[in-house]
Tab-separated table of C-alpha atoms in Angstrom:
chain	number	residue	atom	x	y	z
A	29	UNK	CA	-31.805	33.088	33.042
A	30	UNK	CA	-29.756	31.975	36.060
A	31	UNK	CA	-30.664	29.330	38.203
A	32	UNK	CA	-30.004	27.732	41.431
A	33	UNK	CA	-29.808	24.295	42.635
A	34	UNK	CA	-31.920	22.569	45.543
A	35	UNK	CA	-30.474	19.176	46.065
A	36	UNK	CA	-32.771	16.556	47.484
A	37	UNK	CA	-32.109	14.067	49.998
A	38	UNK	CA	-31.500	10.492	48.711
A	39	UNK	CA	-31.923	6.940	50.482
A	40	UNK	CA	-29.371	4.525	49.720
A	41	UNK	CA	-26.995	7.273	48.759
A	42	UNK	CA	-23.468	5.196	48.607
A	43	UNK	CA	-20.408	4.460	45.980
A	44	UNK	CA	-21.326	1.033	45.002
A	45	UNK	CA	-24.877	1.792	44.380
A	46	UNK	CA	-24.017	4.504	41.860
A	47	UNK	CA	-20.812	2.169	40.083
A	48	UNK	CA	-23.711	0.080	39.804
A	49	UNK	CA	-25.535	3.063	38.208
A	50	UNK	CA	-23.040	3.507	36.132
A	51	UNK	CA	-22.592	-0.184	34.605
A	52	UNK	CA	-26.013	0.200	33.757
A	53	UNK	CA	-26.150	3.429	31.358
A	54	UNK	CA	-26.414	2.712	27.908
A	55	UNK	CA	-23.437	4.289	25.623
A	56	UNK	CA	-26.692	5.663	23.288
A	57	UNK	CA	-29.313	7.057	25.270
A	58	UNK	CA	-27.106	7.556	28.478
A	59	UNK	CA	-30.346	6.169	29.955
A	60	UNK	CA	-30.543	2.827	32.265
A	61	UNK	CA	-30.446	0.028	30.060
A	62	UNK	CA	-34.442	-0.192	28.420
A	63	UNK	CA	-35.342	-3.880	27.883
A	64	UNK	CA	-35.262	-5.744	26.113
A	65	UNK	CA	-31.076	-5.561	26.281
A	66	UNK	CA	-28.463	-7.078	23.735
A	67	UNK	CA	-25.273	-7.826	23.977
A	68	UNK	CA	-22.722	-7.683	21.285
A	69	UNK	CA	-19.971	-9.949	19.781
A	70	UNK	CA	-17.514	-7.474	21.803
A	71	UNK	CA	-19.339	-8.108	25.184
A	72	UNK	CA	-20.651	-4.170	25.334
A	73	UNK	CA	-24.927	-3.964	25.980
A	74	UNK	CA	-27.354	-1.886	24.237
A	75	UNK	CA	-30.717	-1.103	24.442
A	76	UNK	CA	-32.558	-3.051	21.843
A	77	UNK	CA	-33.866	0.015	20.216
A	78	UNK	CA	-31.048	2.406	20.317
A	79	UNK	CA	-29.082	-0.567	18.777
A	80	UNK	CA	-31.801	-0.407	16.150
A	81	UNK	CA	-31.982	2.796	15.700
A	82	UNK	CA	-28.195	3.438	15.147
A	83	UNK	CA	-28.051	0.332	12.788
A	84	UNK	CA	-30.759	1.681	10.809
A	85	UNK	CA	-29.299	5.214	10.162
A	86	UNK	CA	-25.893	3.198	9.502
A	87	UNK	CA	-27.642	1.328	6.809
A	88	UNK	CA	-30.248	3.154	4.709
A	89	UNK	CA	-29.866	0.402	2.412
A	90	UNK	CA	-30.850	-2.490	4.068
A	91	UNK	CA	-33.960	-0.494	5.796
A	92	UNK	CA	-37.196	-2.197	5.830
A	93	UNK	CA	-40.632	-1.159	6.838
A	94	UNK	CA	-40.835	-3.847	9.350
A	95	UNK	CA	-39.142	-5.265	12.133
A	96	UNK	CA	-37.218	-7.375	10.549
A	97	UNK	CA	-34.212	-5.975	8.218
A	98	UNK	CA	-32.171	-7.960	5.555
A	99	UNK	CA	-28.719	-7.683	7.288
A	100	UNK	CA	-26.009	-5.500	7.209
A	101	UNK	CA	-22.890	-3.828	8.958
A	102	UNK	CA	-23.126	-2.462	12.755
A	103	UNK	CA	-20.431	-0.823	14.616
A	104	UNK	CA	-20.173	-1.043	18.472
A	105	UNK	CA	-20.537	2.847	19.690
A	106	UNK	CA	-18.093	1.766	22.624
A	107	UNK	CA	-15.267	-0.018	21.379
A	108	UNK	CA	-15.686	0.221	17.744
A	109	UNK	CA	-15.897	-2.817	16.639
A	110	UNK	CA	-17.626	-3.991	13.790
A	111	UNK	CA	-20.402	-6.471	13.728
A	112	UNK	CA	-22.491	-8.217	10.974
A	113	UNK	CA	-26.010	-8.689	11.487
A	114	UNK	CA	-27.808	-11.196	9.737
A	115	UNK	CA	-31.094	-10.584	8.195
A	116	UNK	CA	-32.630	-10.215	11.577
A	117	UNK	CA	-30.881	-7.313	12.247
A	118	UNK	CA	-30.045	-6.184	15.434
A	119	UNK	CA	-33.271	-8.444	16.296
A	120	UNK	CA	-30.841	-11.209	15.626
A	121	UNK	CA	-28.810	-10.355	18.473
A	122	UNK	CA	-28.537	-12.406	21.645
A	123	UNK	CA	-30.447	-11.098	25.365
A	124	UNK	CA	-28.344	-10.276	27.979
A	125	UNK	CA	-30.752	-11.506	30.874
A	126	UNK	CA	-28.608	-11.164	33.385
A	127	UNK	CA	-28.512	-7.495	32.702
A	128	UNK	CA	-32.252	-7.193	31.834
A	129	UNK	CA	-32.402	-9.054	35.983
A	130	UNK	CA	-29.859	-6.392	37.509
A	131	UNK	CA	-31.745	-3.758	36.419
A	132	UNK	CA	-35.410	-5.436	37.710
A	133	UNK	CA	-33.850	-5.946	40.858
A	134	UNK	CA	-32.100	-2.685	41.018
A	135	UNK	CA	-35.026	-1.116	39.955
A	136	UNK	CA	-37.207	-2.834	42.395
A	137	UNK	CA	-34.550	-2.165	45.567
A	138	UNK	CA	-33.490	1.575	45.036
A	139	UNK	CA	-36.057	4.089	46.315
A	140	UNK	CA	-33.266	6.612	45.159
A	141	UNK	CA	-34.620	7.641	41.313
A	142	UNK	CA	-32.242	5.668	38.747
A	143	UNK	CA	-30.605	8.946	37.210
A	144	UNK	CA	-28.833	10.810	40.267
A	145	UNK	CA	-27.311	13.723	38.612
A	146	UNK	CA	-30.764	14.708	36.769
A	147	UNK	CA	-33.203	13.884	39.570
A	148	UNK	CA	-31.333	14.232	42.804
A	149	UNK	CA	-30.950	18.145	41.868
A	150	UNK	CA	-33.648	20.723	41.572
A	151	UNK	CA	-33.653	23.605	39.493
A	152	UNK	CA	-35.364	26.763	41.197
A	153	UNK	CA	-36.062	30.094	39.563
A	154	UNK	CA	-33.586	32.998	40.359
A	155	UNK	CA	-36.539	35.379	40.201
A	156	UNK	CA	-39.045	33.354	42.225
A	157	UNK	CA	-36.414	31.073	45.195
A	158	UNK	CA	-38.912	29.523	46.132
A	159	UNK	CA	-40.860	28.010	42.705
A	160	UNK	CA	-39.201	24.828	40.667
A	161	UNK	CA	-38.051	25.315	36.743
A	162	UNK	CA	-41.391	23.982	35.706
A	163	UNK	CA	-41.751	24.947	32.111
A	164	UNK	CA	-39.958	26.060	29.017
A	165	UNK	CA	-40.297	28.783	26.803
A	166	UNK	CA	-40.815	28.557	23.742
A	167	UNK	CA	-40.189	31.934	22.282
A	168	UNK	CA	-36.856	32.424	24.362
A	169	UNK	CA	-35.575	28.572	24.587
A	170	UNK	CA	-35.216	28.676	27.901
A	171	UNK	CA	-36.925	26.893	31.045
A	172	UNK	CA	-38.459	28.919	33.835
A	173	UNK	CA	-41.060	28.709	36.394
A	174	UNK	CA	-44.710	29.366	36.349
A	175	UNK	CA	-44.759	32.281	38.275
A	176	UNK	CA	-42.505	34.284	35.373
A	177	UNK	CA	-45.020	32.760	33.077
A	178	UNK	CA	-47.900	34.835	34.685
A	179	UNK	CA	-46.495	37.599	36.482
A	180	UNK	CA	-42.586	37.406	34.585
A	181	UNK	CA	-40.160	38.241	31.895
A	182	UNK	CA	-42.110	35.159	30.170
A	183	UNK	CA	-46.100	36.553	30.515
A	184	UNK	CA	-46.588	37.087	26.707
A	185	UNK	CA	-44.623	34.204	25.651
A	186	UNK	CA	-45.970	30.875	24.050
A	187	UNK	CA	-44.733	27.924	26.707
A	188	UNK	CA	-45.135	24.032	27.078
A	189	UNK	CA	-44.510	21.708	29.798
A	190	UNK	CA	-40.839	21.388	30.580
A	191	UNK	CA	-41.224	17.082	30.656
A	192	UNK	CA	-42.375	17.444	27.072
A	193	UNK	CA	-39.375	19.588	25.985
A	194	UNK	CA	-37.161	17.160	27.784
A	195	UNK	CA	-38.612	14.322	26.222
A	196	UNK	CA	-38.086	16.206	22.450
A	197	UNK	CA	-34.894	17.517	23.130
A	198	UNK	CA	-33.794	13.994	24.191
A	199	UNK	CA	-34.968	12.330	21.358
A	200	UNK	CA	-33.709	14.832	19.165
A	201	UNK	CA	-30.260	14.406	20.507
A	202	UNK	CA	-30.729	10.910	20.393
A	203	UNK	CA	-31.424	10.575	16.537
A	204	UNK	CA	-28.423	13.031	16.089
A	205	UNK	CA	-25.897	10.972	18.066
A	206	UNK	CA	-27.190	8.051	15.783
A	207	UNK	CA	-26.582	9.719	13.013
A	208	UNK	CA	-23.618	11.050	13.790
A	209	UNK	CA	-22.002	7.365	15.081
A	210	UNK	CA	-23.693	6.483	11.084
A	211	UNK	CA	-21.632	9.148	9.527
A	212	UNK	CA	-18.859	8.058	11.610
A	213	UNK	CA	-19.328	4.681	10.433
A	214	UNK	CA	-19.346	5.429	6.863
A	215	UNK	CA	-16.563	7.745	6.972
A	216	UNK	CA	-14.165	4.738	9.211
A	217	UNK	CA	-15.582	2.391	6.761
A	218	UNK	CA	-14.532	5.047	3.529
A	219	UNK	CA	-10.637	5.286	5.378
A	220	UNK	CA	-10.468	1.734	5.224
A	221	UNK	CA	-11.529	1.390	1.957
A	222	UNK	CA	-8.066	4.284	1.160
A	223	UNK	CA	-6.002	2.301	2.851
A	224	UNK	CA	-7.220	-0.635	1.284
A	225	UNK	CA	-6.321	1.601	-2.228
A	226	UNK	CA	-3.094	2.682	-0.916
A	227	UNK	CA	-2.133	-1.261	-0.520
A	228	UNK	CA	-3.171	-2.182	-3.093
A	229	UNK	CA	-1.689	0.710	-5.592
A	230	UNK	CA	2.109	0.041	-3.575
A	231	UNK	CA	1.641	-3.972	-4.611
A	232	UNK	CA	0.851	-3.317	-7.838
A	233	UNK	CA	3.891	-0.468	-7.937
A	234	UNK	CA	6.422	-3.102	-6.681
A	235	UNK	CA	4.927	-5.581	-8.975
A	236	UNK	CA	5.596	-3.545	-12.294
A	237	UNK	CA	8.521	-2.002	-11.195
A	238	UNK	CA	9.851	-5.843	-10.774
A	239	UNK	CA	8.123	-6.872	-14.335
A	240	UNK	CA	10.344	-3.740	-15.797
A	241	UNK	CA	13.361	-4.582	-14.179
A	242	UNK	CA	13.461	-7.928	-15.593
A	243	UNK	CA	12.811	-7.171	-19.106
A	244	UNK	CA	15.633	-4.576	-18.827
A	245	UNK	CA	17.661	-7.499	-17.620
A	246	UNK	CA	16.860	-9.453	-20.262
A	247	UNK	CA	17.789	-6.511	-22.774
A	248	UNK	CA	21.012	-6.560	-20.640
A	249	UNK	CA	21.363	-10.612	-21.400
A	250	UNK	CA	20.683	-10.206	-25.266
A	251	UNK	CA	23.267	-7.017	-25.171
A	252	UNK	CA	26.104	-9.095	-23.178
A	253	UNK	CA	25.276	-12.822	-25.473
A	254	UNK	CA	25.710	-10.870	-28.740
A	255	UNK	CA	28.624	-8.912	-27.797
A	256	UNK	CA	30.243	-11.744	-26.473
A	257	UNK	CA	29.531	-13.217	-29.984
A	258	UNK	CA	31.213	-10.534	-31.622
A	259	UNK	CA	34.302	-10.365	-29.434
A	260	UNK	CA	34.634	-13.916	-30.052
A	261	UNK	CA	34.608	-12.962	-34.335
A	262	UNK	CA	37.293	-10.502	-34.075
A	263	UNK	CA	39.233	-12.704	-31.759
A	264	UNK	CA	39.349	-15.584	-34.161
A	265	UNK	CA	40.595	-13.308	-37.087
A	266	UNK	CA	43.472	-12.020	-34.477
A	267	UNK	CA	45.007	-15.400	-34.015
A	268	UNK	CA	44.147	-16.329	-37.374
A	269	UNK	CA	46.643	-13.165	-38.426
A	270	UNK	CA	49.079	-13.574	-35.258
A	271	UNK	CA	49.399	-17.538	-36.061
A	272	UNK	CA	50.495	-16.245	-39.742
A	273	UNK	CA	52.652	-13.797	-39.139
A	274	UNK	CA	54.366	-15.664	-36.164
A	275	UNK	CA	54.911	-18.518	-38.646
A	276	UNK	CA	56.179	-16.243	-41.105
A	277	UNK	CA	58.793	-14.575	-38.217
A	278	UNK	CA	60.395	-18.332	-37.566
A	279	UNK	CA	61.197	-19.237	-41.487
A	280	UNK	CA	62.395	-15.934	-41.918
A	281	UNK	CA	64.256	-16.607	-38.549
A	282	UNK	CA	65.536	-19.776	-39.497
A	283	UNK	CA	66.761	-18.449	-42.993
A	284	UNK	CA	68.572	-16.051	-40.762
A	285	UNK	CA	70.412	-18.465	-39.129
A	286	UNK	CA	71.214	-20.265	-41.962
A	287	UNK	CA	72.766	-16.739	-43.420
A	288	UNK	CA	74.734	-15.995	-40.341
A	289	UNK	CA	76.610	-19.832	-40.126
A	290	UNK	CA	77.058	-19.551	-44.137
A	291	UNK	CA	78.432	-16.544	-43.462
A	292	UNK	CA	80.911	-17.608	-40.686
A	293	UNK	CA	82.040	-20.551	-43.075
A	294	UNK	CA	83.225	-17.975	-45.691
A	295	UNK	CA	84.902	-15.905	-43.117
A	296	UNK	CA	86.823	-19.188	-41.957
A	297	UNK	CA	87.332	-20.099	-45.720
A	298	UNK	CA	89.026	-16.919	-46.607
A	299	UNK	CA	91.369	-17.176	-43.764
A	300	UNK	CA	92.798	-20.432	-45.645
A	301	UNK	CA	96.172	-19.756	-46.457
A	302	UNK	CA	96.807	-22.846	-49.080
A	303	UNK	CA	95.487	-22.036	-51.754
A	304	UNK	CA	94.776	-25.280	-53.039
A	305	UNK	CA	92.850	-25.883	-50.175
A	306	UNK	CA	91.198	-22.461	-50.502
A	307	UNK	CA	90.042	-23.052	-54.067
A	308	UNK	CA	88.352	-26.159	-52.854
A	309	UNK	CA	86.589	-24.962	-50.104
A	310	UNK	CA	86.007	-21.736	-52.267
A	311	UNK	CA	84.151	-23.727	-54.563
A	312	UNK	CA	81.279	-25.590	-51.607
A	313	UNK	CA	81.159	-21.589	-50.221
A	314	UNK	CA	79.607	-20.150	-53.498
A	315	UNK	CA	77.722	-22.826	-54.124
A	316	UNK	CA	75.769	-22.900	-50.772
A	317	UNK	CA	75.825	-18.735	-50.813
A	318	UNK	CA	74.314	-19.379	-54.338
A	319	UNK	CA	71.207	-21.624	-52.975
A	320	UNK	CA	70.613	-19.313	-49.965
A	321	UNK	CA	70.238	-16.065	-51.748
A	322	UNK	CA	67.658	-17.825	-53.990
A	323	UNK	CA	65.940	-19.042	-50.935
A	324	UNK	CA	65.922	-15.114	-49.661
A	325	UNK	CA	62.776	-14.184	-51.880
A	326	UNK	CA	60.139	-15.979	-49.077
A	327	UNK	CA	56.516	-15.019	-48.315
A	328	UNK	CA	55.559	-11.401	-46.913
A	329	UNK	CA	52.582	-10.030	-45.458
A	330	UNK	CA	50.559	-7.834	-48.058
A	331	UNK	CA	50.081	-3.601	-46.382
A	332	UNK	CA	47.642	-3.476	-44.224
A	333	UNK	CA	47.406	-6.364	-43.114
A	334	UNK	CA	48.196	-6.175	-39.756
A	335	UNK	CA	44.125	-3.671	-39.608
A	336	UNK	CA	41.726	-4.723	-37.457
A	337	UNK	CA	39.371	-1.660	-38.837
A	338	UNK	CA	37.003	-3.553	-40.600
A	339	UNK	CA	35.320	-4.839	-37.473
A	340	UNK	CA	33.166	-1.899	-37.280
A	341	UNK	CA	28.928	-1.420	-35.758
A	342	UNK	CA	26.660	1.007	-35.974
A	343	UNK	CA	24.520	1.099	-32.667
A	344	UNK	CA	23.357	4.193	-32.850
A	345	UNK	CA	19.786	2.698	-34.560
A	346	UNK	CA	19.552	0.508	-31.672
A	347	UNK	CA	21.074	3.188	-29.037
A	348	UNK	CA	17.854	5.604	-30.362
A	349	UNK	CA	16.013	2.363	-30.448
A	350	UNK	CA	16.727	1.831	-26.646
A	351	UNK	CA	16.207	5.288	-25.692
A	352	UNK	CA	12.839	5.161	-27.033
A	353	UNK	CA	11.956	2.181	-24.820
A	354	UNK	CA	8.070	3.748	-23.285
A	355	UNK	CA	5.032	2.631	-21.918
A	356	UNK	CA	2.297	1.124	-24.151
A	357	UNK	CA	-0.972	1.386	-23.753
A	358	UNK	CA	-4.433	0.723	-25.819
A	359	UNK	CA	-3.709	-1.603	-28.957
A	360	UNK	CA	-0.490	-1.643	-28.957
A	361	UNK	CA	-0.152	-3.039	-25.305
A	362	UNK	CA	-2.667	-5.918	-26.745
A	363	UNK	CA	-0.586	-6.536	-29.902
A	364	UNK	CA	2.379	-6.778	-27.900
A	365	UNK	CA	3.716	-10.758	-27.038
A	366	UNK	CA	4.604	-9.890	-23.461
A	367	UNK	CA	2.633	-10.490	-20.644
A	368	UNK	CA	2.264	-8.011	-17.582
A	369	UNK	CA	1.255	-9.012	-14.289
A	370	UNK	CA	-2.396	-8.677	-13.912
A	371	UNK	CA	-2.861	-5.524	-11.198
A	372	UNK	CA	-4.981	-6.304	-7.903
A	373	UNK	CA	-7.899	-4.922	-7.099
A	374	UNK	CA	-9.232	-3.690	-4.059
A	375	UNK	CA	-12.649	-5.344	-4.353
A	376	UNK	CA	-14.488	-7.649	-6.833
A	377	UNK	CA	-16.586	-4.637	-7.852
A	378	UNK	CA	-13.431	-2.357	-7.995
A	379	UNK	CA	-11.026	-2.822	-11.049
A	380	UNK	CA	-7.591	-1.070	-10.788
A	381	UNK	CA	-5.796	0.367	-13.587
A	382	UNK	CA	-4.789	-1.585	-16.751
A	383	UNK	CA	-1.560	-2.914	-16.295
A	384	UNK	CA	0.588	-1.470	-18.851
A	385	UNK	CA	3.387	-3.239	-21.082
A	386	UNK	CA	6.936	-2.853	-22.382
């Protein structure tokens, strides 16, 4: 059904009056404020009971049959903030007088009705100009007048008063909006509690990945002490051999010297041409050739001894050893000496995964 709108004449009718209107519409109802009116930690107002009614679909938990509720968690519907109620509830929350004495004398001032839009304008029947949308149908969920009622589209229909409907409707719509802001809540409250996870699980990451990386660099520091021990063994047994043999190179170089000078005498002795003289030079020559070439037979270095082969590992135990370097988890994480880091937890009734060892 169409409709058409008669707009009646208002007194009063000017911008600040309805800015004024408009600072006094609760976020919840969308109603002027209801007394009595609260005010939040965040400075936004509420009616008392739409306050109530959205902190008691927000927390089933903390319900009580009476007026008074054990506490709990309330979010503001227009800034979001989040609010915790004592065990008064949202009866626990402070008056805001100064709003509850706007609206008296607002209320008491205006002859205009407080809601503009819904009251200012008149619904009338397409069928019928000159009759006002008086009813609702029940069968067809829609409103029309009384005349389609008795002589209408509407005649065999079941109807009821179209204030009643309003007032249904409204509450209806009401007690969905608060459960929907609940829902809200719970889900807002759920994506904290993931991020809160996804914290948590990247601390912990960083926190084993750093406990791994040092006990690889202590595997690294064992590694480098004992194969600077070993490089140390095979460089003792080098000078060891060098000292020997380089020993060994200066008598046989000094024997050589001896040899070459002995030598040079009995080139100058043969070159004597008296032989008197000859025969007694002759005689010192052969004696001192005589003492060298028994001094000729001098120490040598037995084959092979110049190998450095036996200095020989076998890592391949410990390279399949290291390669098999895994995670351990049940008892033989417990029966293991080290210590991980303990993993955070995202609440004291949450425990994270067991951290696991090396």
């Amino acid at each position: 059904m169409n409709f058409t709108l008669g707009f009646k004449p208002a007194m009063g009718d000017s911008s600040s009056v309805e800015n004024l209107e408009k600072q006094l519409i609760c976020p919840i109802c969308l109603e002027i404020f209801t007394k009595p009116v609260v005010i939040l930690p965040c400075q936004h107002n509420l009616c008392r009971k739409c306050a109530n009614d959205v902190y008691q679909a927000s927390n089933p938990l903390w319900q009580n049959r009476g007026p008074v509720s054990t506490g709990g968690r309330f979010r503001c519907p227009s800034c979001r903030h989040e609010v915790l109620l004592d065990r008064h509830g949202v009866y626990g929350l402070q008056r805001n007088l100064l709003v509850e004495n706007i609206i008296d004398i607002y209320k008491s001032e205006s002859t205009r009705p407080l809601l503009p839009k819904t009251e200012q304008q008149q619904l009338m029947c397409d069928q019928h100009e000159e009759e006002k949308i008086n009813i609702y149908c029940l069968a067809c969920e829609t409103p029309t007048c009384s005349m389609c009622k008795v002589f209408g589209a509407h005649k065999d229909c079941d109807v009821a008063p179209l204030p009643d409907i309003y007032k249904r409707q409204k509450t209806e719509l009401s007690d969905a909006i608060a459960i929907l802001v609940a829902g809200n809540d719970r889900t807002q409250a759920l994506i904290s509690q993931m991020e809160d996870i996804c914290r948590t699980v990247k601390e912990n990451g960083h926190r084993q990945m750093q406990y791994i990386s040092d006990k690889f660099d202590e595997l690294y520091a064992i590694l480098e002490d004992r194969k600077r021990e070993l490089i140390e063994t095979v460089g003792r047994e080098q000078d060891q051999k060098l000292g020997h043999v380089r020993s060994l190179i200066r008598r046989h170089g000094d024997h050589l010297e001896m040899s070459v000078k002995l030598v040079e005498t009995a080139i100058q002795t043969m070159a004597e041409p008296q032989m008197a003289v000859f025969l007694q030079s002759a005689k010192e020559v052969f004696k001192k050739i005589t003492d060298t070439a028994k001094a000729s037979n001098i120490e040598q270095t037995e084959a092979g001894y110049e190998s450095m082969a036996h200095f020989i590992i076998n890592t391949e135990d410990v390279a399949d050893t290291l390669r098999g370097i895994n995670f351990q988890t049940g008892e033989d994480g417990e029966d293991s000496g080290d210590e991980a880091p303990e993993d955070l937890t995202t609440s004291p009734g949450q425990t994270g995964e067991s951290g696991r060892r090396i």
